[in-house]
Amino acid sequence: MMSPGAFQEAHDFILNNPQFIYSHVHTTNHTINNDVIAFVPGSGIQMLLQKSMPDAFHDSSARYPPPRCHTGTREALIKTIIDWGNGASNYSDPILWVYGRAGVGKSAVAQSSAEAMNLQGNLGAAVFLSQSSEDQDSRCLFTSITYQIAIKCDTFSSIVDYRIRKDPTLVDKSITEQFRELLIKPLQELGEKERARLDGWVIIIDGLDECEGMQAQCDIVEIVATSIRERTTPFRWIFLSRPERHLSTLFTKKLTDSVSRHLELPVSREIDHEILLYLSDELKTVQETHNLQSSWPSEKDLTTLVNLSAGLWIYAVTVCRFIIEPNSSGPVDQLDAVLSLATPVPSNTSESDHPLTELDMFYTLIMRRVFPKVLPTVLQILLLHSLNLPQCQVQVIPAVANILGLSELQLRNACSSLQSVLEITPDLHIRFYHASFGEFIRNPTRSKEFCIYSSLEPLRNGLLNRLNSVHSHSTETNLIIDVTWPNPEASGFWPFGYFNGYSPFEVSVRYDSIFVEGSMVSRPHLRGAVFIAHEITNKHSGGASRQSNATNLQPAYQLFQQTGECYKGTTLYLGLWQKQGFVLEL
């Protein structure tokens, strides 16, 4: 029987900011990343989710619609993978390596296989890695796998949850320790019945070669292979990747050869009938949607498209996107443009034998259809997007727009000419539909005049002029420089925040700090510009002397001599440019 409470028979009172504590639930508050977390049951799984990559799961909305095999295609291949996943007698190897060149449809095969296994109940986890996603990190691979298994097995979930609440650092340990602490040890605590339930569950890792660093890729495979040899996990593992040399060597080493099976997805004309089925169905939908003649496209046109695809799925998929591109002259003209590629042109023999030659011709066609006046801007957008500079966050398109002095409308209009190969995501990033386009525009041998590095000089000049104009603003009356796309989502990214720090710099020299847009800015510097200049300059050679452009920065240089941090940044910045032919006398 409960004793009378302190508020027995009390009424008409107010509790300000009450905190109710249940004595039968033990909680411990910890501060992680400035967030106060109460370690009650379930909080461990929540922390696991925070260190996972839900956008890379097979059913993630971030990947919708995911690449998947067209109905009636790749059926034999998918059946082989599913039979292997089911542990058929002739498929006893617990590791399956599916490999193939860019554009053969590995991710689509992985997606369709994952969906089929999920329906039959033996999909443990699926992770789809991509270099185009900034949020993906190989250090979060095993946490992502653990989380997906946990939400499907309550007992396993409870064990993992308790272990993380007991030691929250588990989610931040090395991948070797994560595998041991979040998979092996929790599995050992399972009862025989629960462990038997997980036996044979399939783990799919697509895009192994997309993990940053060859060593990380090899470590992941070796960790899994060691676990299989020591029988510490009951799962079957599928890895999909390109046949990179280090991975080919690894999968044929004694460590993994005894437990793995290899399955190649070649560039082959043997799948012409499947590509024909895909093209026929997709263009039939276009014909009906646009009320075109029933004879469009003709059988001859379809045959030509199949020949142009030359056994490469990404070609056929990109062709269909190109034909239905909304900002175009219409599907009929778009199709005619593609068919024109079938006209033989003289080419270097070695280049024509390259499996991506046909795709390169198509990418070249797409680039040539960009308006000439817009093309330099498009190349600069693609160049800035390609820079791997997390310090500057230039992958966020408002930041790209502000660097180039473009409005939101101008940037979106420029990108609209490439809708068949890229999209602007809801979170304001540029995403290539396939990695092969990014490789194309970075390779001058393949893309020639459309190589993004051909626009280095205009971008350098633009950056110098942009910085010079920023520092020439009146610091007494105009503390805030206007940005061309003042998007709140990008307010913390370079150059939005940093430009608003450059302008009042003369004031900050005289005073320790200033108050700008509600936040304290102390000793702002050229960090963002230095990173970008460093990336461009170190990787690619420049041109002739550019004395006039460097001289434009002379007032800023003299100004920044007055402080330590800024002085270091500016001298580094100018030094990088001088290496590329700048002549600057101070």
XYZ file of C-alpha atoms in Angstrom:
586
model
C 0.000 0.000 0.000
C 1.380 3.398 -0.999
C 1.870 6.054 1.696
C 0.110 9.404 1.277
C 1.976 11.616 -1.170
C 3.133 15.164 -0.594
C 0.270 16.490 -2.735
C -2.566 14.463 -1.172
C -5.899 16.300 -1.633
C -4.024 19.292 -3.132
C -5.562 21.106 -6.104
C -5.319 24.302 -8.162
C -1.503 24.376 -8.321
C 1.029 24.691 -11.161
C 4.274 22.737 -11.667
C 6.946 24.694 -13.524
C 9.363 22.529 -15.575
C 8.496 19.295 -13.730
C 10.798 16.236 -13.897
C 9.236 12.865 -13.085
C 11.587 10.085 -11.995
C 10.433 6.471 -11.965
C 12.338 4.678 -9.230
C 11.998 1.267 -10.887
C 13.804 2.357 -14.088
C 17.523 2.993 -13.771
C 18.747 5.803 -16.018
C 22.121 7.421 -16.490
C 22.516 10.674 -18.366
C 25.494 11.087 -20.688
C 26.384 13.968 -22.969
C 27.343 12.893 -26.496
C 27.930 15.497 -29.209
C 26.244 18.080 -26.958
C 23.116 15.893 -26.742
C 22.012 14.651 -23.330
C 20.995 11.008 -23.651
C 19.221 9.060 -20.941
C 20.512 5.478 -21.095
C 17.212 3.690 -20.677
C 16.438 0.441 -22.507
C 16.400 1.181 -26.227
C 18.814 4.089 -26.101
C 21.697 1.843 -27.139
C 19.932 0.916 -30.360
C 19.219 4.603 -30.926
C 22.935 5.368 -30.652
C 23.641 2.497 -33.028
C 21.265 4.034 -35.559
C 23.010 7.401 -35.232
C 26.278 5.700 -36.205
C 24.690 3.786 -39.082
C 23.943 4.684 -42.703
C 20.152 4.285 -43.094
C 20.266 6.093 -46.442
C 22.313 3.160 -47.763
C 19.762 0.466 -46.796
C 17.978 -1.381 -49.591
C 14.591 0.108 -48.674
C 15.767 3.656 -47.951
C 13.721 6.568 -49.262
C 17.015 8.326 -50.056
C 17.647 5.758 -52.806
C 14.106 5.769 -54.166
C 13.589 4.656 -56.810
C 16.560 2.336 -56.449
C 18.190 0.723 -59.472
C 16.630 -2.691 -59.957
C 16.477 -5.216 -62.746
C 13.701 -4.730 -65.286
C 10.986 -7.394 -65.222
C 12.052 -10.354 -67.330
C 15.761 -9.504 -67.286
C 18.701 -10.976 -65.373
C 16.429 -13.742 -64.113
C 18.988 -16.558 -64.391
C 21.625 -14.463 -62.653
C 19.321 -13.483 -59.791
C 18.221 -17.110 -59.404
C 21.858 -18.161 -59.069
C 22.406 -15.591 -56.323
C 19.216 -16.546 -54.479
C 20.063 -20.263 -54.706
C 23.482 -19.467 -53.294
C 21.835 -17.444 -50.524
C 19.593 -20.374 -49.685
C 22.665 -22.578 -49.255
C 21.897 -24.997 -52.067
C 24.090 -28.100 -52.004
C 26.272 -26.888 -54.872
C 26.634 -23.416 -53.325
C 28.190 -24.084 -49.928
C 30.728 -21.228 -50.046
C 29.746 -18.616 -47.419
C 31.209 -15.672 -49.410
C 30.067 -14.679 -52.895
C 32.031 -12.051 -54.809
C 30.049 -10.571 -57.699
C 32.280 -8.410 -59.870
C 32.046 -6.503 -63.126
C 33.021 -3.298 -64.882
C 31.269 0.009 -64.367
C 27.808 0.058 -65.896
C 27.087 -3.672 -66.089
C 24.257 -3.406 -63.554
C 25.800 -4.689 -60.324
C 23.701 -2.444 -58.071
C 20.486 -3.356 -59.893
C 21.274 -7.056 -59.459
C 22.072 -6.481 -55.782
C 18.829 -4.548 -55.242
C 16.628 -7.149 -56.936
C 18.368 -9.956 -55.052
C 17.982 -8.119 -51.730
C 14.269 -7.552 -52.321
C 13.724 -11.211 -53.213
C 15.611 -12.446 -50.151
C 13.772 -10.006 -47.927
C 10.457 -11.441 -49.101
C 11.535 -14.996 -48.362
C 12.905 -13.970 -44.953
C 16.633 -14.638 -45.134
C 17.987 -11.134 -45.765
C 19.973 -10.106 -42.716
C 21.184 -6.735 -43.992
C 21.989 -4.879 -47.196
C 24.230 -1.843 -47.540
C 24.647 0.049 -50.819
C 27.794 2.159 -50.782
C 28.392 5.094 -53.111
C 31.160 7.666 -53.381
C 28.574 10.272 -54.344
C 27.085 10.155 -50.842
C 28.917 12.336 -48.316
C 27.250 10.641 -45.349
C 28.655 7.191 -46.093
C 31.688 5.996 -44.184
C 33.283 2.546 -44.106
C 33.588 2.966 -40.335
C 29.788 2.796 -40.196
C 29.467 -0.377 -42.268
C 29.319 -2.921 -39.453
C 27.160 -0.670 -37.268
C 24.710 -0.483 -40.189
C 24.703 -4.263 -40.539
C 24.272 -4.750 -36.785
C 21.336 -2.332 -36.702
C 19.491 -4.094 -39.526
C 19.924 -7.484 -37.857
C 18.833 -6.043 -34.509
C 15.503 -4.755 -35.814
C 14.739 -8.244 -37.136
C 15.739 -10.204 -34.033
C 14.471 -8.924 -30.672
C 16.813 -10.997 -28.528
C 19.858 -9.909 -30.486
C 18.601 -6.319 -30.281
C 18.314 -6.461 -26.484
C 21.844 -7.800 -26.133
C 23.335 -5.171 -28.446
C 21.313 -2.429 -26.763
C 22.623 -3.385 -23.320
C 26.227 -3.633 -24.518
C 26.136 -0.143 -26.062
C 24.459 1.371 -22.997
C 27.169 -0.191 -20.879
C 29.920 1.118 -23.183
C 28.739 3.850 -25.595
C 32.186 3.990 -27.235
C 31.551 0.665 -28.982
C 29.941 2.463 -31.925
C 33.103 4.537 -32.426
C 35.702 1.792 -32.221
C 37.731 0.424 -35.133
C 35.853 -1.770 -37.583
C 37.661 -4.830 -36.214
C 36.467 -4.049 -32.688
C 32.973 -3.175 -33.913
C 32.699 -6.544 -35.613
C 33.825 -8.338 -32.456
C 31.799 -6.310 -29.943
C 28.600 -5.720 -31.946
C 28.328 -8.955 -33.912
C 30.476 -11.806 -32.611
C 29.952 -11.343 -28.854
C 26.189 -10.653 -29.012
C 25.791 -13.744 -31.204
C 27.638 -15.796 -28.585
C 25.115 -14.682 -25.966
C 22.155 -15.881 -28.015
C 20.441 -19.095 -27.105
C 20.780 -22.070 -29.419
C 17.287 -21.564 -30.843
C 17.803 -17.875 -31.622
C 21.227 -18.480 -33.115
C 19.797 -21.198 -35.340
C 17.207 -18.706 -36.576
C 19.978 -16.401 -37.818
C 21.925 -19.216 -39.431
C 22.280 -18.577 -43.160
C 21.010 -15.007 -43.147
C 22.506 -13.118 -46.074
C 24.464 -9.872 -45.744
C 24.809 -7.870 -48.983
C 27.506 -5.202 -49.387
C 27.233 -3.454 -52.746
C 29.962 -1.073 -53.880
C 32.817 -2.456 -51.805
C 35.191 -0.556 -54.088
C 33.327 2.662 -53.183
C 34.740 2.538 -49.632
C 37.397 5.181 -49.147
C 40.840 3.617 -49.301
C 42.042 0.254 -50.587
C 43.171 -0.790 -47.122
C 39.691 -0.294 -45.669
C 38.199 -2.394 -48.485
C 40.651 -5.230 -47.854
C 40.199 -5.021 -44.084
C 36.439 -5.469 -44.414
C 36.802 -8.640 -46.485
C 39.512 -10.088 -44.259
C 37.489 -9.450 -41.089
C 34.534 -11.321 -42.576
C 36.684 -14.142 -43.969
C 38.428 -14.635 -40.627
C 35.074 -14.822 -38.866
C 33.894 -17.474 -41.303
C 37.013 -19.571 -40.860
C 36.698 -19.326 -37.074
C 32.927 -19.949 -37.257
C 32.110 -16.933 -35.092
C 29.224 -15.690 -37.257
C 26.495 -17.707 -39.019
C 25.932 -15.415 -42.000
C 26.475 -15.674 -45.740
C 28.098 -12.632 -47.324
C 27.758 -11.115 -50.797
C 30.260 -8.490 -51.934
C 29.710 -6.610 -55.195
C 32.447 -4.462 -56.719
C 34.504 -3.679 -59.754
C 37.388 -6.105 -60.356
C 40.011 -3.775 -58.933
C 43.441 -5.386 -58.774
C 43.755 -5.355 -54.994
C 40.314 -6.928 -54.592
C 40.971 -9.567 -57.250
C 44.199 -10.441 -55.463
C 42.484 -10.547 -52.098
C 39.592 -12.763 -53.148
C 41.977 -15.279 -54.716
C 44.294 -15.417 -51.709
C 44.307 -18.571 -49.626
C 42.564 -16.665 -46.837
C 39.351 -16.290 -48.809
C 39.630 -18.658 -51.771
C 38.675 -21.637 -49.621
C 35.435 -20.011 -48.501
C 34.422 -17.866 -51.469
C 32.788 -18.193 -54.868
C 33.281 -15.700 -57.693
C 30.596 -14.594 -60.139
C 31.396 -12.251 -63.022
C 28.959 -9.828 -64.661
C 30.680 -9.291 -68.008
C 30.058 -6.716 -70.710
C 28.470 -9.204 -73.084
C 26.295 -9.180 -76.195
C 24.650 -12.321 -74.864
C 22.229 -10.077 -72.963
C 21.151 -8.138 -76.087
C 17.696 -9.713 -75.893
C 17.267 -8.417 -72.327
C 18.394 -4.915 -73.264
C 15.946 -5.035 -76.191
C 13.127 -5.980 -73.809
C 14.010 -3.108 -71.491
C 14.236 -0.528 -74.286
C 10.993 -1.733 -75.888
C 9.037 -1.474 -72.637
C 10.476 1.903 -71.620
C 10.004 3.550 -75.024
C 6.520 2.074 -75.344
C 5.636 4.018 -72.198
C 7.140 7.174 -73.737
C 5.151 6.612 -76.933
C 1.888 6.296 -75.009
C 2.617 9.233 -72.692
C 3.417 11.602 -75.571
C 0.720 10.290 -77.940
C 3.274 9.357 -80.581
C 2.605 7.081 -83.524
C 2.348 3.418 -82.607
C 5.210 2.700 -85.014
C 7.596 4.779 -82.875
C 10.240 3.678 -82.267
C 10.718 1.354 -85.226
C 12.237 -2.099 -84.880
C 15.248 -0.780 -86.757
C 15.617 2.020 -84.212
C 15.466 -0.457 -81.344
C 18.054 -2.680 -83.000
C 20.337 0.329 -83.424
C 19.948 1.237 -79.743
C 20.769 -2.320 -78.719
C 23.896 -2.241 -80.872
C 24.908 1.104 -79.399
C 24.431 -0.277 -75.889
C 26.862 -3.078 -76.784
C 26.017 -5.148 -73.729
C 26.320 -2.249 -71.273
C 23.214 -1.706 -69.158
C 24.051 1.829 -68.085
C 24.042 2.924 -71.736
C 20.482 1.694 -72.264
C 19.290 3.214 -68.985
C 20.907 6.589 -69.717
C 19.464 6.606 -73.252
C 15.959 6.294 -71.834
C 16.563 9.144 -69.378
C 17.938 11.252 -72.218
C 14.943 10.623 -74.473
C 12.395 11.653 -71.827
C 14.427 14.660 -70.601
C 11.811 17.381 -69.922
C 13.925 20.368 -70.993
C 14.517 19.051 -74.495
C 13.071 19.295 -77.986
C 10.982 16.178 -77.376
C 11.484 12.401 -77.428
C 11.492 12.124 -81.231
C 14.374 14.566 -81.664
C 16.185 13.142 -78.655
C 15.980 9.635 -80.104
C 17.232 10.886 -83.480
C 20.216 12.465 -81.737
C 21.106 9.144 -80.137
C 20.637 7.244 -83.399
C 23.065 9.627 -85.087
C 25.812 8.078 -82.968
C 25.478 4.917 -85.047
C 27.192 6.676 -87.974
C 30.729 5.250 -88.139
C 33.509 7.739 -87.420
C 37.281 7.195 -87.616
C 38.686 6.327 -84.225
C 41.828 5.070 -82.613
C 41.782 1.273 -82.545
C 42.821 0.979 -78.921
C 40.155 3.481 -77.863
C 37.419 1.801 -79.881
C 38.182 -1.494 -78.161
C 37.595 0.066 -74.753
C 34.354 -1.282 -73.210
C 33.178 2.247 -72.376
C 33.806 3.737 -75.829
C 30.120 3.681 -76.777
C 29.127 5.178 -73.436
C 31.742 7.906 -73.833
C 30.289 8.804 -77.224
C 26.879 9.140 -75.620
C 28.175 11.248 -72.737
C 29.900 13.446 -75.336
C 26.576 13.862 -77.132
C 24.932 14.959 -73.878
C 27.654 17.531 -73.222
C 27.494 18.866 -76.783
C 23.802 19.579 -76.401
C 24.484 21.974 -73.528
C 24.099 25.560 -74.762
C 27.576 26.987 -75.554
C 26.991 30.035 -73.342
C 26.077 27.788 -70.415
C 28.795 25.157 -70.916
C 31.612 27.008 -69.060
C 29.331 27.427 -66.053
C 28.288 23.767 -66.199
C 31.930 22.656 -66.257
C 32.749 24.866 -63.276
C 29.776 23.488 -61.335
C 30.930 19.937 -62.070
C 34.504 20.829 -61.143
C 33.569 22.267 -57.757
C 31.261 19.325 -57.115
C 34.111 16.914 -57.806
C 36.379 18.410 -55.139
C 36.529 16.188 -52.072
C 36.772 18.995 -49.530
C 34.668 18.275 -46.428
C 36.132 21.387 -44.780
C 34.386 23.567 -47.353
C 31.222 21.544 -48.043
C 31.332 22.599 -51.697
C 29.169 19.617 -52.591
C 26.185 21.543 -51.232
C 24.827 23.373 -54.269
C 24.083 26.718 -52.538
C 27.802 26.807 -51.677
C 28.690 26.060 -55.304
C 26.318 28.810 -56.442
C 27.796 31.331 -54.012
C 31.351 30.543 -55.075
C 30.453 31.083 -58.730
C 28.126 34.033 -58.087
C 25.055 32.197 -59.418
C 21.480 32.548 -58.234
C 19.448 29.456 -57.418
C 17.578 29.768 -60.725
C 20.803 30.109 -62.714
C 22.363 27.064 -61.111
C 19.263 24.908 -61.499
C 18.894 25.963 -65.143
C 22.521 25.053 -65.808
C 22.085 21.631 -64.203
C 18.810 20.995 -66.050
C 20.779 20.433 -69.254
C 22.272 17.319 -67.651
C 19.134 15.752 -66.204
C 19.839 12.444 -67.931
C 23.044 11.954 -65.941
C 22.527 13.807 -62.647
C 19.929 15.114 -60.225
C 19.721 17.743 -57.516
C 18.606 15.910 -54.394
C 16.116 17.321 -51.854
C 18.998 17.939 -49.428
C 20.668 20.165 -52.061
C 23.428 17.898 -53.313
C 24.322 16.941 -56.870
C 24.112 13.181 -57.410
C 25.330 11.380 -60.515
C 23.054 8.534 -61.547
C 26.156 6.476 -62.268
C 29.798 6.850 -61.280
C 30.890 6.413 -64.907
C 29.821 9.983 -65.745
C 32.048 11.419 -63.037
C 34.937 9.309 -64.306
C 34.232 10.500 -67.849
C 34.372 14.230 -67.078
C 37.561 13.812 -65.023
C 39.447 11.907 -67.730
C 40.738 14.221 -70.499
C 41.439 11.275 -72.804
C 37.799 10.241 -72.691
C 35.993 13.587 -72.394
C 38.479 15.778 -74.325
C 37.142 19.371 -74.445
C 34.475 18.480 -71.870
C 36.965 17.487 -69.199
C 36.202 19.547 -66.095
C 39.862 20.382 -65.626
C 39.770 22.407 -68.839
C 37.921 25.081 -66.814
C 40.636 25.483 -64.191
C 41.901 28.865 -65.369
C 38.476 30.567 -65.445
C 37.702 29.155 -62.012
C 41.021 30.338 -60.587
C 40.496 33.790 -62.018
C 36.960 33.831 -60.694
C 38.082 32.873 -57.198
C 40.725 35.585 -57.169
C 38.295 38.222 -58.388
C 35.665 37.032 -55.903
C 38.097 37.297 -53.000
C 39.361 40.668 -54.201
C 35.832 42.050 -54.453
C 35.007 40.769 -50.988
C 37.982 42.442 -49.394
C 37.399 45.702 -51.232
C 33.944 46.168 -49.629
C 33.484 49.014 -47.207
C 34.018 47.492 -43.803
C 32.446 50.373 -41.887
C 29.109 50.520 -43.677
C 28.733 47.108 -45.314
C 29.700 44.405 -42.876
C 27.771 41.652 -44.613
C 28.435 40.685 -48.203
C 25.378 39.464 -50.074
C 25.502 35.897 -51.328
C 23.762 34.923 -54.537
C 21.906 31.992 -52.973
C 21.310 32.801 -49.267
C 19.864 29.401 -48.442
C 19.474 28.705 -44.713
C 20.437 25.061 -45.286
C 23.892 26.239 -46.394
C 24.347 29.078 -43.903
C 27.093 27.226 -42.080
C 28.973 26.168 -45.175
C 31.733 27.891 -47.087
C 31.572 30.410 -48.620
C 28.358 31.708 -47.000
C 29.755 31.927 -43.509
C 33.325 32.706 -44.440
C 32.473 35.440 -46.952
C 30.430 37.128 -44.266
C 33.583 36.988 -42.194
C 35.945 38.273 -44.865
C 34.170 41.586 -45.390
C 34.389 42.972 -41.837
C 37.957 41.819 -41.432
C 39.472 45.285 -41.146
C 37.159 45.905 -38.227
C 38.204 42.648 -36.580
C 41.851 43.680 -36.890
C 41.112 46.709 -34.699
C 38.855 44.789 -32.325
C 39.208 41.278 -30.955
C 35.906 40.128 -32.382
C 32.722 41.345 -34.019
C 29.129 40.298 -33.968
C 27.899 39.123 -37.374
C 24.382 37.777 -38.003
C 23.867 36.721 -34.422
C 27.114 34.782 -34.008
C 30.567 35.787 -32.811
C 33.192 35.832 -35.569
C 36.799 36.053 -34.404
C 39.770 36.303 -36.791
C 38.099 34.934 -39.935
C 40.501 33.581 -42.532
C 40.825 32.268 -46.069
C 40.494 28.615 -45.091
C 37.860 27.719 -47.655
C 39.672 29.411 -50.528
C 42.980 27.889 -49.483
C 41.520 24.376 -49.492
C 39.985 24.847 -52.927
C 43.106 26.431 -54.391
C 45.240 23.692 -52.854
C 43.065 20.936 -54.306
C 42.998 22.417 -57.803
C 46.633 23.490 -57.887
C 48.302 20.421 -56.412
C 46.518 17.970 -58.690
C 46.637 19.807 -61.984
C 49.189 22.040 -63.678
C 48.417 25.626 -64.508
C 49.305 27.931 -67.371
C 51.407 30.994 -68.056
C 52.092 33.995 -65.862
C 49.035 35.691 -64.381
C 50.643 38.726 -62.804
C 47.594 40.964 -63.069
C 45.251 38.570 -61.282
C 47.659 37.946 -58.428
C 48.334 41.657 -58.083
C 44.614 42.203 -57.529
C 45.011 40.350 -54.262
C 47.901 42.538 -53.080
C 45.765 44.808 -50.827
C 44.292 41.762 -49.129
C 47.753 40.281 -48.683
C 49.062 43.426 -47.007
C 45.988 43.561 -44.804
C 46.376 39.966 -43.671
C 49.995 40.496 -42.680
C 48.604 42.073 -39.522
C 47.399 38.807 -38.022
C 48.893 35.399 -37.539
C 46.282 32.889 -38.665
C 45.081 34.912 -41.631
C 48.617 35.732 -42.665
C 49.490 32.035 -42.789
C 46.425 31.263 -44.842
C 47.038 34.052 -47.328
C 50.722 33.282 -47.821
C 49.869 29.630 -48.414
C 47.174 30.644 -50.864
C 49.478 32.970 -52.811
C 52.297 30.438 -52.703
C 50.080 27.850 -54.357
C 49.199 30.261 -57.120
C 52.804 31.328 -57.627
C 53.694 27.683 -58.240
C 51.295 27.795 -61.145
C 52.970 30.746 -62.860
C 51.751 33.743 -60.880
C 54.216 36.592 -60.483
C 53.540 38.714 -57.421
C 55.811 41.436 -56.116
C 54.964 42.672 -52.635
